[in-house]
Short mmCIF file of C-alpha atoms and ligand atoms in Angstrom, two decimals:
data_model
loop_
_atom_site.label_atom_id
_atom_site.label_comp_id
_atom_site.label_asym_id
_atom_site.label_seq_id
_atom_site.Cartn_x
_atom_site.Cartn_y
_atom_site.Cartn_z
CA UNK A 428 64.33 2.20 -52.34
CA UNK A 429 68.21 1.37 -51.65
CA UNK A 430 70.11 2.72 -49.40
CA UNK A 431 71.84 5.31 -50.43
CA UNK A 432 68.76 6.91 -51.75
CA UNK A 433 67.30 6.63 -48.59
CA UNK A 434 70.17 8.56 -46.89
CA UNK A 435 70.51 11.03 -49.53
CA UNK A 436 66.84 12.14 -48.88
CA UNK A 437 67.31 11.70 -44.87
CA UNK A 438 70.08 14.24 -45.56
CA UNK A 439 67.78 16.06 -47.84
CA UNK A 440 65.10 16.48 -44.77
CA UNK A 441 67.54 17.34 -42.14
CA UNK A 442 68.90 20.54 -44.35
CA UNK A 443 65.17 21.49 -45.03
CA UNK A 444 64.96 21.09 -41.30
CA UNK A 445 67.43 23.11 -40.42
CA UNK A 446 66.21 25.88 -42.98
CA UNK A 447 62.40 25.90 -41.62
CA UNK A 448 64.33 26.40 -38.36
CA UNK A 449 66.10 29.14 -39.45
CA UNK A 450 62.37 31.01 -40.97
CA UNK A 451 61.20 29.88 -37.56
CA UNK A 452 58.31 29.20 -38.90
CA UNK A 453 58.88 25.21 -40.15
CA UNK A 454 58.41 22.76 -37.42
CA UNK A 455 54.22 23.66 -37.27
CA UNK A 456 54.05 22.61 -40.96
CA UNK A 457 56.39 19.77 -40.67
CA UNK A 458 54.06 18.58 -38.07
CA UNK A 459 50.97 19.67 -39.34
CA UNK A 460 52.37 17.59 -42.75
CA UNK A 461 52.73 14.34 -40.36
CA UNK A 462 49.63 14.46 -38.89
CA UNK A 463 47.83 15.00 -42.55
CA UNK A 464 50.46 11.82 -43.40
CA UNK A 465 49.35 9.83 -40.13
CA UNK A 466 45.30 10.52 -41.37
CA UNK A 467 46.23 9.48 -44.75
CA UNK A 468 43.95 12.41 -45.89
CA UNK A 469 44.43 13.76 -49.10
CA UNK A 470 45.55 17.48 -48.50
CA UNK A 471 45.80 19.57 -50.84
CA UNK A 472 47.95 22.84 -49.81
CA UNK A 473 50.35 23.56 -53.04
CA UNK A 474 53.83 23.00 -51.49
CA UNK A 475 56.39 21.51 -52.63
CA UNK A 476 58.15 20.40 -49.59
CA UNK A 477 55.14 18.59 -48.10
CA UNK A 478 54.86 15.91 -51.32
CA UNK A 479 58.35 15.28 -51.27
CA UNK A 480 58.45 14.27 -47.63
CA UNK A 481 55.28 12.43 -48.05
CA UNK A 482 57.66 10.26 -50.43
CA UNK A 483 60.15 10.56 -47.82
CA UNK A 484 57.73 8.80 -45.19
CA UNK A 485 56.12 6.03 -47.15
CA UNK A 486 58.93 5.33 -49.03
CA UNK A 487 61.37 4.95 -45.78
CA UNK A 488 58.25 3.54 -43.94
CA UNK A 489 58.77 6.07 -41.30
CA UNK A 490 55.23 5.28 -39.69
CA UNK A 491 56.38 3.16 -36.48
CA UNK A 492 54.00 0.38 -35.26
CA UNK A 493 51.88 1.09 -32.52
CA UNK A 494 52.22 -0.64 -29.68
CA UNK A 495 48.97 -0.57 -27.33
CA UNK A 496 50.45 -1.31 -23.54
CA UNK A 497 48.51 -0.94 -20.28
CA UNK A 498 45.96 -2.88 -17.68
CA UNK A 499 43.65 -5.10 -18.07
CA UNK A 500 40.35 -2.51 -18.89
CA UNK A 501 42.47 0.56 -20.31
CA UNK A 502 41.06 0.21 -23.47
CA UNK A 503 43.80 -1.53 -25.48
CA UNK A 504 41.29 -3.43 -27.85
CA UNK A 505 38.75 -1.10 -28.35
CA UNK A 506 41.12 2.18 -28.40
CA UNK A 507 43.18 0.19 -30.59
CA UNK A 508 40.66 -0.92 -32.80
CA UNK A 509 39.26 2.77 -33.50
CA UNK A 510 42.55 4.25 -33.73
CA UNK A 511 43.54 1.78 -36.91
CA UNK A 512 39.94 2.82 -38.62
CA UNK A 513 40.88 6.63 -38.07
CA UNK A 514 43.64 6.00 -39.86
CA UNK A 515 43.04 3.57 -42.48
CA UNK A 516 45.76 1.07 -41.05
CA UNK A 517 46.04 -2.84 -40.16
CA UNK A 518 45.01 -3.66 -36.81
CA UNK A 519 45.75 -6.92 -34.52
CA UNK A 520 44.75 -7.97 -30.75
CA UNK A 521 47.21 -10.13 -29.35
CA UNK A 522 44.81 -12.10 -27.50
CA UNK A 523 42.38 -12.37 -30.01
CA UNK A 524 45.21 -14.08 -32.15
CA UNK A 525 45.80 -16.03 -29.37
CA UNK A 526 42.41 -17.52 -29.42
CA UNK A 527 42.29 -17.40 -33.20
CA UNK A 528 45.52 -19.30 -33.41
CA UNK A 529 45.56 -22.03 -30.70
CA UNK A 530 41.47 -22.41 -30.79
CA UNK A 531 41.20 -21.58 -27.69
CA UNK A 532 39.66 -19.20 -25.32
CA UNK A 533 41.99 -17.49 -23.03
CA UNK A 534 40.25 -18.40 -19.34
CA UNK A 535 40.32 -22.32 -21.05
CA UNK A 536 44.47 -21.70 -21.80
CA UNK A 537 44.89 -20.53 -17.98
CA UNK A 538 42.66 -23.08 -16.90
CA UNK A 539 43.94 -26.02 -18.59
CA UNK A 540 47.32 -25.21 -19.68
CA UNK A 541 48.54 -22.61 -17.12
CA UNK A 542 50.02 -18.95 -17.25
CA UNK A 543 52.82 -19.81 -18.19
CA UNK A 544 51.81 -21.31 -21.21
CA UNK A 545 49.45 -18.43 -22.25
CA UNK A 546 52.85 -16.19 -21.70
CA UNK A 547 54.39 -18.85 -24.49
CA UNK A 548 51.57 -18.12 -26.67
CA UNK A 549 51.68 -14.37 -26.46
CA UNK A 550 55.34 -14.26 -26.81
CA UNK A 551 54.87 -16.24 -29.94
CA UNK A 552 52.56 -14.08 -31.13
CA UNK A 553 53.76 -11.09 -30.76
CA UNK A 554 56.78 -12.17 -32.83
CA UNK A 555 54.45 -13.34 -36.13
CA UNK A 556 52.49 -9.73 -35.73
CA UNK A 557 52.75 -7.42 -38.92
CA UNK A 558 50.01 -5.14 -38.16
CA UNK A 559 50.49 -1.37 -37.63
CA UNK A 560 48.16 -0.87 -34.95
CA UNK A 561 48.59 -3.39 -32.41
CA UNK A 562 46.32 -3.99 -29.02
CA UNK A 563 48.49 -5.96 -26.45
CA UNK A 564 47.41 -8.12 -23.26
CA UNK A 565 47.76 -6.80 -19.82
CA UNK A 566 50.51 -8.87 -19.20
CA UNK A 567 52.41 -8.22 -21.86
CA UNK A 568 55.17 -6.43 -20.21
CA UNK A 569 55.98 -9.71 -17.94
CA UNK A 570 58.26 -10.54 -20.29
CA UNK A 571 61.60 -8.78 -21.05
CA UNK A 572 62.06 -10.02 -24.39
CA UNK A 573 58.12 -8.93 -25.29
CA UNK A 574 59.06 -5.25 -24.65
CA UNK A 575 62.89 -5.50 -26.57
CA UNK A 576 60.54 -6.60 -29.49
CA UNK A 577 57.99 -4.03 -29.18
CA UNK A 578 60.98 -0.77 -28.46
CA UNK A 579 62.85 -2.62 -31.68
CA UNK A 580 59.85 -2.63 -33.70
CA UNK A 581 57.79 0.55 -33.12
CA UNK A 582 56.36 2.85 -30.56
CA UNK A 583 55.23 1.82 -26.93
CA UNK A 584 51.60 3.78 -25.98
CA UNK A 585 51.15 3.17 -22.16
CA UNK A 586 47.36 3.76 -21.75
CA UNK A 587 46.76 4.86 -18.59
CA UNK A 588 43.53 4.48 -15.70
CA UNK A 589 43.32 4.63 -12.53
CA UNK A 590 42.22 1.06 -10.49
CA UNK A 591 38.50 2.49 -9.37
CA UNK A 592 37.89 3.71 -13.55
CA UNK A 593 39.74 -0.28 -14.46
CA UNK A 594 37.16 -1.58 -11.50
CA UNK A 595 34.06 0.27 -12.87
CA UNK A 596 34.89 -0.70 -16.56
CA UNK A 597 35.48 -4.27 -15.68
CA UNK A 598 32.60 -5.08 -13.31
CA UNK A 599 31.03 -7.72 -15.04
CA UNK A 600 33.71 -8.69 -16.45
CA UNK A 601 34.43 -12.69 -16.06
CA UNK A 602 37.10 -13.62 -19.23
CA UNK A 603 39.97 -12.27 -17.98
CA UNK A 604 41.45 -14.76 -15.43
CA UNK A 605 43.78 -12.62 -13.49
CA UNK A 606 41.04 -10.28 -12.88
CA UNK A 607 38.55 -12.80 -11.49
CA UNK A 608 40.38 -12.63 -8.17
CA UNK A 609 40.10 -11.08 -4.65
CA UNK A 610 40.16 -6.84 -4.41
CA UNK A 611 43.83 -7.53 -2.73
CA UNK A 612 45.31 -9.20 -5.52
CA UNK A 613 43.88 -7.35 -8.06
CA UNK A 614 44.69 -4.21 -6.69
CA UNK A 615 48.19 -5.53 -6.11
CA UNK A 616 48.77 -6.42 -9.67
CA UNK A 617 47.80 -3.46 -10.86
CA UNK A 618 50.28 -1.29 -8.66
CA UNK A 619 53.13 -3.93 -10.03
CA UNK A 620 52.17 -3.63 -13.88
CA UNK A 621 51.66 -0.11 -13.38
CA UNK A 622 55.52 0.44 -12.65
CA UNK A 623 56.47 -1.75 -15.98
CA UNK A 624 54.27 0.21 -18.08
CA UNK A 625 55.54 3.42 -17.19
CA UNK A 626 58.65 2.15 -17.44
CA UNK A 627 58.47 1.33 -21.24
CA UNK A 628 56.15 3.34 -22.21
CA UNK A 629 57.51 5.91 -25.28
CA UNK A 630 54.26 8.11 -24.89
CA UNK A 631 51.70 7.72 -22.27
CA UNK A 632 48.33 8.75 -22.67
CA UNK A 633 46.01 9.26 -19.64
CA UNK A 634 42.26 8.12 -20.77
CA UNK A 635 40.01 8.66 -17.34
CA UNK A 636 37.05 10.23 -18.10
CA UNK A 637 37.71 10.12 -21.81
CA UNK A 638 35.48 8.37 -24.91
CA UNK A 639 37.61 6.24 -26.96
CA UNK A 640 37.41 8.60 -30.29
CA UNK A 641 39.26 11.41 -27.59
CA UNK A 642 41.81 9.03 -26.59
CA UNK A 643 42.48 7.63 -30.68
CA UNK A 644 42.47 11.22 -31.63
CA UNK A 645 45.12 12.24 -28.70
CA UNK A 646 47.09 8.98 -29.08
CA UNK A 647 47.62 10.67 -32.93
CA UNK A 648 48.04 13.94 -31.55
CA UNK A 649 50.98 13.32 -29.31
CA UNK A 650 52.52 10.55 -31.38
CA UNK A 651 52.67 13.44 -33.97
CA UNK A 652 53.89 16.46 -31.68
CA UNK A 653 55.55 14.79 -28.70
CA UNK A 654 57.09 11.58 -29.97
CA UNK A 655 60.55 11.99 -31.54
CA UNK A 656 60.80 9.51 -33.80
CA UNK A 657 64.95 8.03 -33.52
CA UNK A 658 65.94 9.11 -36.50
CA UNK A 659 69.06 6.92 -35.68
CA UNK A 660 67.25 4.06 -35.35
CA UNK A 661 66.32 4.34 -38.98
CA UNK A 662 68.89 4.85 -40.34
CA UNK A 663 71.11 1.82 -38.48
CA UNK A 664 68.22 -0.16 -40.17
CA UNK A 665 68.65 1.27 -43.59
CA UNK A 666 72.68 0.62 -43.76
CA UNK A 667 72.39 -2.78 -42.26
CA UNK A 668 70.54 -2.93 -45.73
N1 LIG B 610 37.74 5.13 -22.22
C1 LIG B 610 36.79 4.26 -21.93
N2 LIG B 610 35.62 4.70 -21.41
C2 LIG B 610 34.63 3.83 -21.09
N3 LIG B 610 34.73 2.49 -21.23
C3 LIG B 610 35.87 2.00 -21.72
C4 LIG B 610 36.96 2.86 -22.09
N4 LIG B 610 37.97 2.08 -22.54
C5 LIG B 610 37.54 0.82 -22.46
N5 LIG B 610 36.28 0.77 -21.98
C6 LIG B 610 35.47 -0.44 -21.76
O1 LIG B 610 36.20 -1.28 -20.88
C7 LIG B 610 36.07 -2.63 -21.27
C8 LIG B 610 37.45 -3.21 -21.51
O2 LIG B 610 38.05 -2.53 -22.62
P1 LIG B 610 39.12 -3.27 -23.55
O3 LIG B 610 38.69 -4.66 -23.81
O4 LIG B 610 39.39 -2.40 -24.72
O5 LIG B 610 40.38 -3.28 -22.55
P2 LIG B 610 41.80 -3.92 -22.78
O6 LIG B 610 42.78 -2.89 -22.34
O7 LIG B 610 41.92 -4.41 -24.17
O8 LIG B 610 41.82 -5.12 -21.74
P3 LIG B 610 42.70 -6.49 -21.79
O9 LIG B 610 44.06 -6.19 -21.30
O10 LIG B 610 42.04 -7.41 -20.86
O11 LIG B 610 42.69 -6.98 -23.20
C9 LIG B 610 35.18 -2.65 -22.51
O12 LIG B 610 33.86 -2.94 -22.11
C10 LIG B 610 35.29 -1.24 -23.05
O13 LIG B 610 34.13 -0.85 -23.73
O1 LIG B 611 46.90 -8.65 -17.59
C1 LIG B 611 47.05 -9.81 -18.00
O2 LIG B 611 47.97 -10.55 -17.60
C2 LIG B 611 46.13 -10.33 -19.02
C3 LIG B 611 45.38 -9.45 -19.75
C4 LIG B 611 44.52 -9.87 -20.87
O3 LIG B 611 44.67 -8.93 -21.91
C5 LIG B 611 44.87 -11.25 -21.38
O4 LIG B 611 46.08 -11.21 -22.09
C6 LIG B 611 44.97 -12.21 -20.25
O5 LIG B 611 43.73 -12.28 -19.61
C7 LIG B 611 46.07 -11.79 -19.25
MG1 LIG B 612 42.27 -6.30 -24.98
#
């Protein structure tokens, strides 16, 4: 699609906007239409509007990447992982390319190589990902240049658990190398990465107490309703051309 098409029909879809707004009646449908767009279900209500911003969607690829952000033990990988078979999409883990790609497992990077390598690694990575759904590390936030990518390229999802649900989740846990450490330091690395990913976060999604089809199926819900996608954003892409 070039560009002028693609602002002719971004002008198209803010004057049918504007004239749901005025019937009062548009912006469940419009939503309603996203979510059945999100699911990639076929739906079969006889509008017309709905098909032609279907187009509009795919065809602009208005479907941001995901970006999975929170503490070690949130659920990142598994949520993640779900979330991309609910909806039919790619899926990557950071740290399993990590592994994949330098052979290595991530306690032996720490070990032999160091954080700050690993950081290297995942910066690296993060850079070569084209998934839609993608599962960061905990530490992914360390790095100002990791969250510029992740705000340019799609949506930030802060998952969100407290330190005694992270502690119970992560009990025998013994592969994640900044978690094999004393109560103090964890718990003070979680209160410092719990700042950054609140600060970044686009939507933020609380998962105590929930099973990980609840939290895909909320992380759709609110991506749908209460993420704004920057309209802006899209359209600086589009005339850059
Ligand atoms: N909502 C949940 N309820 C119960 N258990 C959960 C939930 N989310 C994750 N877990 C469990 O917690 C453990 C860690 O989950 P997961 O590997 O998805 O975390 P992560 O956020 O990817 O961590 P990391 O940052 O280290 O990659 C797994 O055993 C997983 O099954
Ligand atoms: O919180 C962190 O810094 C980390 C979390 C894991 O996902 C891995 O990326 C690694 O163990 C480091
Ligand atoms: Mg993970």
């Amino acid at each position: 699609m070039d560009r002028n098409e693609c602002l002719m029909l971004d002008g198209r879809l803010r004057i049918i906007e504007a004239f749901l707004q005025i019937l009062q009646w548009g912006s469940m449908e419009v939503h309603l239409l996203i979510e059945f767009y999100l699911l990639k279900k076929p739906f079969d209500i006889n509008w017309q509007i709905p098909s032609f911003l279907i187009n509009f969607f795919k065809r602009c690829e208005i479907m941001d990447k995901l970006f999975l952000i929170g503490f070690m033990g949130s659920g990142k990988s598994t949520v993640g992982k779900k979330l991309s078979l609910i909806l039919n999409t790619s899926y990557i883990d950071t740290d399993s390319l990590i592994e994949e790609t330098y052979q290595k497992k991530i306690p032996a990077i720490f070990k032999e190589e160091g954080e700050n390598a690993f950081r290297k690694y995942e910066t690296d990575i993060l850079h070569t990902v084209t998934a839609e759904i993608v599962s960061t590390g905990g530490g992914i936030v360390e790095k100002d240049e990791n969250v510029k990518w992740m705000q340019k390229n799609g949506v930030i999802i802060y998952l969100q658990s407290n330190f005694d649900e992270i502690t119970t989740r992560l009990e025998k846990d013994s592969f994640r190398p900044l978690w094999d450490k004393s109560l103090a330091d964890r718990r003070k690395l979680y209160i410092k990465r719990v700042i950054m990913y609140e600060q970044y976060a686009d939507l933020v999604i609380d998962t105590t107490q929930k099973d990980i089809e609840a939290i895909a199926h909320e992380i759709i819900h609110e991506y749908t309703y209460n993420y704004k996608p920057n309209r802006e954003k899209y359209r600086k892409e589009i005339l850059k051309g």
